[in-house]
Amino acid sequence: AADLPWRMPGGAVLTSGEFTANLERAADLANWPEAPARRREAEAQGRLYGIGIGMYAENDGSTPTEFAEIAVGGDGRVTAMLGTQDFGMGHATMYSQILSEKLGVEFEAIDVVFGDSDRVRRGAGSHGSRSARMGGTAAVLGADKVIARGREAAAEMLEAAVGDIEFADGRFTITGTDRAVTLFEVAASIEAAGDTLAEEADFNAEAEVISNGVHICELTIEPADGTIRLENYSVVADVGRIVNPLIVHGQLHGGIAQGIGQALLEQVIYDPDSGQTLTGSLMDYCLPRAGDLPNFNIAFNEVIEADNPIGAKGAGESATTGAPAAVMNALADALHSAGAEPIDMPATPEKVWRALAEAAD
């Protein structure tokens, strides 16, 4: 961490992270010192054992600009119009949390609008683990402009100088007094004058940021048929500041599942003569199910990213980056214990069985 910022060979710059601490914490989480004992136990039961690490750095941000418009109504509602798109990631909850804290209003008083081109002027969408950092910062910048304009209106309402007005907990107050008006009262006053308390903002980032972490996978193999069982899976992730831990846990669970699926199950197969897709439905294309996955042991190291006021990096894709390497390294370790060579993804039972059979010959 003391060497940061550090430019990687590909040109990206690591600006924050505690990589040694992540590795040590992940080893503790996975109980690494007891791995030899677990290996002996598996071998005594006739199974092969493997343990593998995947350390990763994931560039987050993608399109480096995002838009938000924040509108406060005299009816006691805040409307946030965001250029990102929520398709199951819980963004409406996240943005409401950010704005509730920033504006000092109730979480339930905030409405979030996505994907409506009549109301959202522009936006780059959700991809590249960018929404919390890019969209969240745009929302904060829009809220800052709302507060600045509200302070001017409050000064007129309270017959005070703008410099004497402070804002906290949803109220504009004359410094050192109890004379105050609420944010919604200011909005109502602006509406009575024929205008609205609404401000637009764009966040233009200088560069992508880098989330990072460590995955440790433990698995066993049944040599008779090559089937793999994931025994334990541990993660330490640095996604920057976490706005909503439950949502981030869910995103990491999904990302790990996708990475495990890539490593062990998923493959698009084409007919070599016609080019016809042979795995065109979920009858043929194998996705991981609950029974294919272990419980995940997840911990976070929230190293704040300084390029945005939220301190966020990215979460959604990071687990998918670390999982395939951890799984395949664990598999290579197990195969090596039987004298077999590593195999390519997806590591289907047939591939594993053939690798073990070749080693036995």
Coordinates of C-alpha atoms in Angstrom, one line a residue:
A1 CA 0.0 0.0 0.0
A2 CA 2.9 2.4 0.7
D3 CA 3.9 2.1 -3.0
L4 CA 0.7 3.5 -4.3
P5 CA -0.2 5.1 -6.7
W6 CA 1.4 2.5 -9.0
R7 CA 1.1 2.1 -12.7
M8 CA 0.5 -1.4 -13.9
P9 CA 2.2 -2.7 -17.1
G10 CA -1.1 -2.3 -19.0
G11 CA -1.3 1.4 -18.1
A12 CA -4.0 1.4 -15.4
V13 CA -3.1 3.0 -12.1
L14 CA -3.7 1.4 -8.7
T15 CA -4.6 4.3 -6.4
S16 CA -5.7 2.5 -3.2
G17 CA -5.6 -1.0 -1.8
E18 CA -4.1 -3.1 1.0
F19 CA -3.1 -6.3 -0.8
T20 CA -1.0 -8.0 1.8
A21 CA -3.6 -7.3 4.5
N22 CA -6.3 -8.8 2.2
L23 CA -4.2 -12.0 1.6
E24 CA -3.5 -12.5 5.3
R25 CA -7.1 -11.9 6.2
A26 CA -8.3 -14.3 3.6
A27 CA -5.9 -17.0 4.8
D28 CA -7.3 -16.6 8.3
L29 CA -10.8 -16.7 7.0
A30 CA -10.1 -19.9 5.1
N31 CA -8.1 -21.4 8.0
W32 CA -5.2 -22.0 5.7
P33 CA -2.8 -23.5 8.3
E34 CA -5.2 -26.4 8.8
A35 CA -5.4 -27.2 5.0
P36 CA -2.9 -30.1 5.3
A37 CA -5.1 -31.8 7.9
R38 CA -8.2 -31.4 5.6
R39 CA -6.2 -32.8 2.7
R40 CA -5.3 -35.9 4.8
E41 CA -8.9 -36.3 5.8
A42 CA -10.1 -36.2 2.2
E43 CA -7.5 -38.6 1.1
A44 CA -8.4 -41.0 3.8
Q45 CA -11.9 -41.0 2.4
G46 CA -10.6 -41.7 -1.1
R47 CA -11.0 -38.2 -2.5
L48 CA -8.5 -35.8 -3.9
Y49 CA -8.1 -32.4 -2.2
G50 CA -7.1 -29.1 -3.6
I51 CA -6.8 -25.5 -2.4
G52 CA -6.3 -22.5 -4.6
I53 CA -5.9 -18.7 -4.4
G54 CA -7.1 -16.1 -6.9
M55 CA -5.9 -12.5 -6.2
Y56 CA -7.4 -10.0 -8.6
A57 CA -7.5 -6.3 -9.5
E58 CA -10.7 -5.3 -11.3
N59 CA -10.9 -2.0 -13.2
D60 CA -14.3 -0.3 -12.4
G61 CA -16.0 2.7 -13.9
S62 CA -16.1 2.2 -17.7
T63 CA -17.7 5.3 -19.3
P64 CA -16.1 8.0 -17.2
T65 CA -19.1 10.4 -17.0
E66 CA -22.6 10.1 -15.4
F67 CA -25.6 12.3 -15.0
A68 CA -28.2 13.0 -12.2
E69 CA -31.0 15.5 -11.6
I70 CA -32.2 16.0 -8.1
A71 CA -35.6 17.7 -7.6
V72 CA -37.1 18.6 -4.3
G73 CA -40.9 19.3 -4.1
G74 CA -42.9 21.3 -1.7
D75 CA -45.0 18.2 -1.2
G76 CA -42.3 16.5 0.8
R77 CA -40.8 14.3 -1.9
V78 CA -37.4 14.2 -3.5
T79 CA -37.1 12.8 -7.0
A80 CA -33.7 11.6 -8.2
M81 CA -33.4 11.1 -12.0
L82 CA -30.3 8.9 -12.7
G83 CA -28.6 8.0 -15.9
T84 CA -27.8 4.5 -14.7
Q85 CA -30.2 1.6 -14.9
D86 CA -31.4 -0.7 -12.2
F87 CA -32.1 -4.2 -13.4
G88 CA -32.0 -6.1 -10.2
M89 CA -29.0 -4.7 -8.4
G90 CA -30.8 -2.7 -5.7
H91 CA -29.8 0.7 -7.0
A92 CA -33.0 2.5 -6.0
T93 CA -32.2 1.5 -2.4
M94 CA -28.6 2.6 -2.7
Y95 CA -29.3 6.0 -4.2
S96 CA -32.1 6.6 -1.7
Q97 CA -29.6 5.9 1.1
I98 CA -27.0 8.3 -0.3
L99 CA -29.5 11.1 -0.8
S100 CA -31.2 10.5 2.6
E101 CA -27.9 11.0 4.3
K102 CA -26.9 14.0 2.1
L103 CA -30.2 15.9 2.3
G104 CA -31.3 14.8 5.7
V105 CA -34.7 13.6 4.6
E106 CA -36.4 10.3 5.2
F107 CA -35.4 7.4 3.0
E108 CA -39.1 6.8 2.2
A109 CA -39.5 10.4 0.9
I110 CA -37.1 9.7 -2.1
D111 CA -38.3 8.5 -5.5
V112 CA -35.7 7.2 -8.0
V113 CA -36.3 7.3 -11.7
F114 CA -34.4 5.2 -14.2
G115 CA -34.6 4.6 -18.0
D116 CA -37.3 7.2 -18.7
S117 CA -36.0 9.4 -21.6
D118 CA -38.8 11.9 -21.0
R119 CA -37.4 12.6 -17.5
V120 CA -33.8 11.6 -17.5
R121 CA -31.8 13.8 -19.9
R122 CA -28.8 11.6 -20.5
G123 CA -26.9 8.8 -19.0
A124 CA -24.4 6.0 -19.7
G125 CA -26.2 3.1 -18.0
S126 CA -25.1 0.4 -15.7
H127 CA -22.1 -1.6 -16.7
G128 CA -18.5 -2.0 -15.5
S129 CA -19.4 -1.9 -11.8
R130 CA -19.9 1.9 -12.2
S131 CA -23.2 2.8 -10.7
A132 CA -22.4 3.5 -7.0
R133 CA -19.3 5.5 -7.8
M134 CA -20.4 7.3 -11.0
G135 CA -24.1 7.6 -10.5
G136 CA -23.9 8.0 -6.7
T137 CA -21.4 10.8 -7.1
A138 CA -23.5 12.6 -9.7
A139 CA -26.4 12.4 -7.2
V140 CA -24.3 13.9 -4.5
L141 CA -23.1 16.7 -6.8
G142 CA -26.8 17.4 -7.8
A143 CA -27.8 17.4 -4.1
D144 CA -24.9 19.9 -3.4
K145 CA -26.3 22.2 -6.0
V146 CA -29.8 21.9 -4.6
I147 CA -28.5 22.8 -1.1
A148 CA -26.6 25.8 -2.5
R149 CA -29.7 27.1 -4.3
G150 CA -31.9 26.3 -1.3
R151 CA -29.5 28.3 1.0
E152 CA -30.1 31.4 -1.1
A153 CA -33.8 31.0 -1.0
A154 CA -33.8 30.3 2.7
A155 CA -31.7 33.4 3.3
E156 CA -34.5 35.4 1.7
M157 CA -37.2 33.7 3.6
L158 CA -35.3 34.2 6.9
E159 CA -34.2 37.7 6.0
A160 CA -30.6 36.8 6.6
A161 CA -27.3 36.9 4.7
V162 CA -26.6 33.7 2.7
G163 CA -23.3 33.4 4.5
D164 CA -25.1 33.1 7.8
I165 CA -27.3 30.1 6.6
E166 CA -26.1 26.6 7.4
F167 CA -27.7 23.4 6.3
A168 CA -28.0 20.2 8.3
D169 CA -30.5 17.4 8.8
G170 CA -32.9 18.8 6.2
R171 CA -33.1 22.3 7.7
F172 CA -31.6 25.7 6.8
T173 CA -30.8 27.6 10.0
I174 CA -29.4 31.0 10.8
T175 CA -26.1 30.2 12.5
G176 CA -26.3 30.5 16.2
T177 CA -30.1 30.8 16.3
D178 CA -33.1 28.5 16.3
R179 CA -34.6 30.3 13.3
A180 CA -34.9 27.7 10.5
V181 CA -36.9 26.5 7.5
T182 CA -37.0 23.0 6.2
L183 CA -35.8 21.9 2.8
F184 CA -39.3 21.2 1.8
E185 CA -40.6 24.6 3.0
V186 CA -37.9 26.2 0.8
A187 CA -39.0 24.1 -2.2
A188 CA -42.6 25.1 -1.6
S189 CA -41.6 28.8 -1.5
I190 CA -39.7 28.4 -4.8
E191 CA -42.7 26.7 -6.3
A192 CA -45.0 29.5 -5.2
A193 CA -42.8 31.9 -7.2
G194 CA -43.3 29.7 -10.3
D195 CA -40.1 27.7 -10.2
T196 CA -38.8 24.4 -8.9
L197 CA -35.9 23.4 -6.7
A198 CA -34.2 21.1 -9.2
E199 CA -30.6 20.9 -10.2
E200 CA -28.6 18.8 -12.7
A201 CA -25.0 17.5 -12.3
D202 CA -22.5 15.5 -14.2
F203 CA -19.6 13.6 -12.6
N204 CA -16.7 13.4 -14.9
A205 CA -14.0 11.0 -13.5
E206 CA -10.4 11.3 -14.5
A207 CA -9.8 7.5 -14.6
E208 CA -11.1 4.2 -13.7
V209 CA -10.6 2.9 -10.1
I210 CA -9.5 -0.6 -9.2
S211 CA -11.3 -2.9 -6.8
N212 CA -9.4 -5.8 -5.6
G213 CA -9.5 -8.9 -3.4
V214 CA -8.6 -12.5 -2.6
H215 CA -10.6 -15.6 -3.2
I216 CA -9.6 -19.0 -1.7
C217 CA -11.3 -22.1 -2.9
E218 CA -11.2 -25.6 -1.4
L219 CA -12.5 -28.6 -3.4
T220 CA -12.4 -32.3 -3.5
I221 CA -12.6 -34.7 -6.5
E222 CA -14.1 -38.2 -6.6
P223 CA -11.5 -40.0 -8.8
A224 CA -14.0 -42.7 -9.9
D225 CA -16.1 -40.3 -12.0
G226 CA -14.3 -36.9 -11.9
T227 CA -17.0 -35.1 -10.0
I228 CA -16.0 -32.0 -8.1
R229 CA -17.4 -30.8 -4.8
L230 CA -16.7 -27.3 -3.6
E231 CA -16.0 -27.6 0.1
N232 CA -15.2 -24.1 1.2
Y233 CA -15.0 -20.7 -0.4
S234 CA -13.6 -17.6 1.3
V235 CA -13.4 -14.0 0.0
V236 CA -11.9 -10.8 1.2
A237 CA -13.0 -7.9 -1.1
D238 CA -12.0 -4.3 -1.3
V239 CA -14.9 -2.5 -3.1
G240 CA -14.3 0.8 -1.4
R241 CA -16.9 2.2 0.9
I242 CA -20.0 0.0 1.1
V243 CA -23.3 1.9 1.0
N244 CA -25.5 -1.1 1.6
P245 CA -23.8 -4.3 2.9
L246 CA -26.7 -6.6 2.1
I247 CA -26.8 -5.6 -1.5
V248 CA -23.0 -5.9 -1.9
H249 CA -23.1 -9.4 -0.3
G250 CA -25.7 -10.4 -2.8
Q251 CA -23.8 -9.0 -5.7
L252 CA -20.7 -10.9 -4.6
H253 CA -22.7 -14.1 -4.1
G254 CA -23.9 -13.8 -7.7
G255 CA -20.5 -12.9 -9.0
I256 CA -18.9 -15.9 -7.4
A257 CA -21.6 -18.2 -8.7
Q258 CA -21.0 -16.9 -12.2
G259 CA -17.2 -17.4 -11.9
I260 CA -17.7 -20.9 -10.6
G261 CA -20.1 -21.6 -13.4
Q262 CA -17.5 -20.4 -15.9
A263 CA -14.8 -22.6 -14.3
L264 CA -16.7 -25.8 -13.9
L265 CA -19.9 -25.9 -16.0
E266 CA -20.6 -23.4 -18.7
Q267 CA -19.6 -23.8 -22.3
V268 CA -21.1 -22.7 -25.6
I269 CA -20.7 -25.6 -28.1
Y270 CA -21.1 -25.3 -31.9
D271 CA -21.4 -28.0 -34.5
P272 CA -18.0 -28.0 -36.2
D273 CA -19.5 -28.5 -39.6
S274 CA -22.5 -26.2 -39.7
G275 CA -21.7 -23.7 -36.9
Q276 CA -25.1 -24.4 -35.4
T277 CA -25.3 -23.7 -31.6
L278 CA -25.7 -27.0 -29.8
T279 CA -26.2 -25.4 -26.3
G280 CA -29.0 -23.1 -27.2
S281 CA -31.1 -23.6 -24.2
L282 CA -30.7 -24.3 -20.5
M283 CA -31.6 -28.0 -21.3
D284 CA -28.1 -28.2 -22.7
Y285 CA -26.1 -25.2 -21.3
C286 CA -25.3 -26.0 -17.7
L287 CA -25.6 -23.2 -15.1
P288 CA -24.6 -23.6 -11.4
R289 CA -27.5 -24.4 -9.0
A290 CA -27.7 -24.1 -5.3
G291 CA -26.5 -27.7 -4.9
D292 CA -23.4 -27.0 -6.8
L293 CA -22.3 -24.2 -4.5
P294 CA -21.0 -24.0 -0.9
N295 CA -21.7 -21.3 1.6
F296 CA -19.5 -18.3 1.0
N297 CA -17.4 -16.8 3.7
I298 CA -17.1 -13.1 2.7
A299 CA -15.3 -10.3 4.5
F300 CA -14.6 -6.7 3.3
N301 CA -11.7 -4.4 3.6
E302 CA -13.2 -1.0 2.9
V303 CA -10.3 1.1 1.6
I304 CA -11.8 4.4 0.7
E305 CA -11.3 5.6 -2.9
A306 CA -10.5 9.3 -2.9
D307 CA -11.7 10.2 -6.4
N308 CA -15.3 10.4 -5.3
P309 CA -17.2 11.7 -2.2
I310 CA -18.8 8.3 -1.6
G311 CA -15.4 6.5 -1.4
A312 CA -16.8 3.7 -3.6
K313 CA -14.9 1.5 -6.1
G314 CA -17.0 -1.2 -7.7
A315 CA -18.5 -4.5 -6.6
G316 CA -20.7 -6.2 -9.2
E317 CA -18.1 -7.7 -11.4
S318 CA -15.2 -8.1 -9.0
A319 CA -16.2 -11.5 -7.6
T320 CA -16.5 -12.9 -11.1
T321 CA -12.9 -11.9 -11.8
G322 CA -11.5 -13.7 -8.8
A323 CA -13.5 -16.9 -8.8
P324 CA -12.4 -18.7 -12.0
A325 CA -8.7 -18.4 -11.0
A326 CA -9.3 -19.6 -7.4
V327 CA -11.3 -22.6 -8.6
M328 CA -9.0 -23.6 -11.3
N329 CA -5.9 -23.2 -9.1
A330 CA -7.6 -25.4 -6.5
L331 CA -8.4 -28.0 -9.2
A332 CA -4.8 -27.9 -10.4
D333 CA -3.6 -28.5 -6.9
A334 CA -5.9 -31.6 -6.5
L335 CA -4.9 -33.0 -9.9
H336 CA -1.2 -32.4 -9.2
S337 CA -1.6 -34.6 -6.0
A338 CA -2.5 -37.5 -8.4
G339 CA 0.2 -36.7 -10.9
A340 CA -2.3 -35.2 -13.4
E341 CA -1.8 -32.1 -15.5
P342 CA -4.0 -29.0 -15.2
I343 CA -7.0 -28.8 -17.6
D344 CA -8.8 -26.0 -19.3
M345 CA -12.2 -24.5 -18.4
P346 CA -14.8 -25.6 -18.1
A347 CA -13.5 -28.4 -15.9
T348 CA -16.3 -30.9 -16.4
P349 CA -16.3 -34.3 -14.7
E350 CA -15.4 -35.9 -18.0
K351 CA -12.3 -33.7 -18.4
V352 CA -11.2 -34.4 -14.8
W353 CA -11.8 -38.1 -15.2
R354 CA -9.7 -38.3 -18.4
A355 CA -6.9 -36.3 -16.9
L356 CA -6.8 -38.7 -13.9
A357 CA -7.0 -41.7 -16.2
E358 CA -4.1 -40.4 -18.3
A359 CA -2.0 -39.8 -15.2
A360 CA -2.8 -43.4 -14.0
D361 CA -1.6 -44.8 -17.4

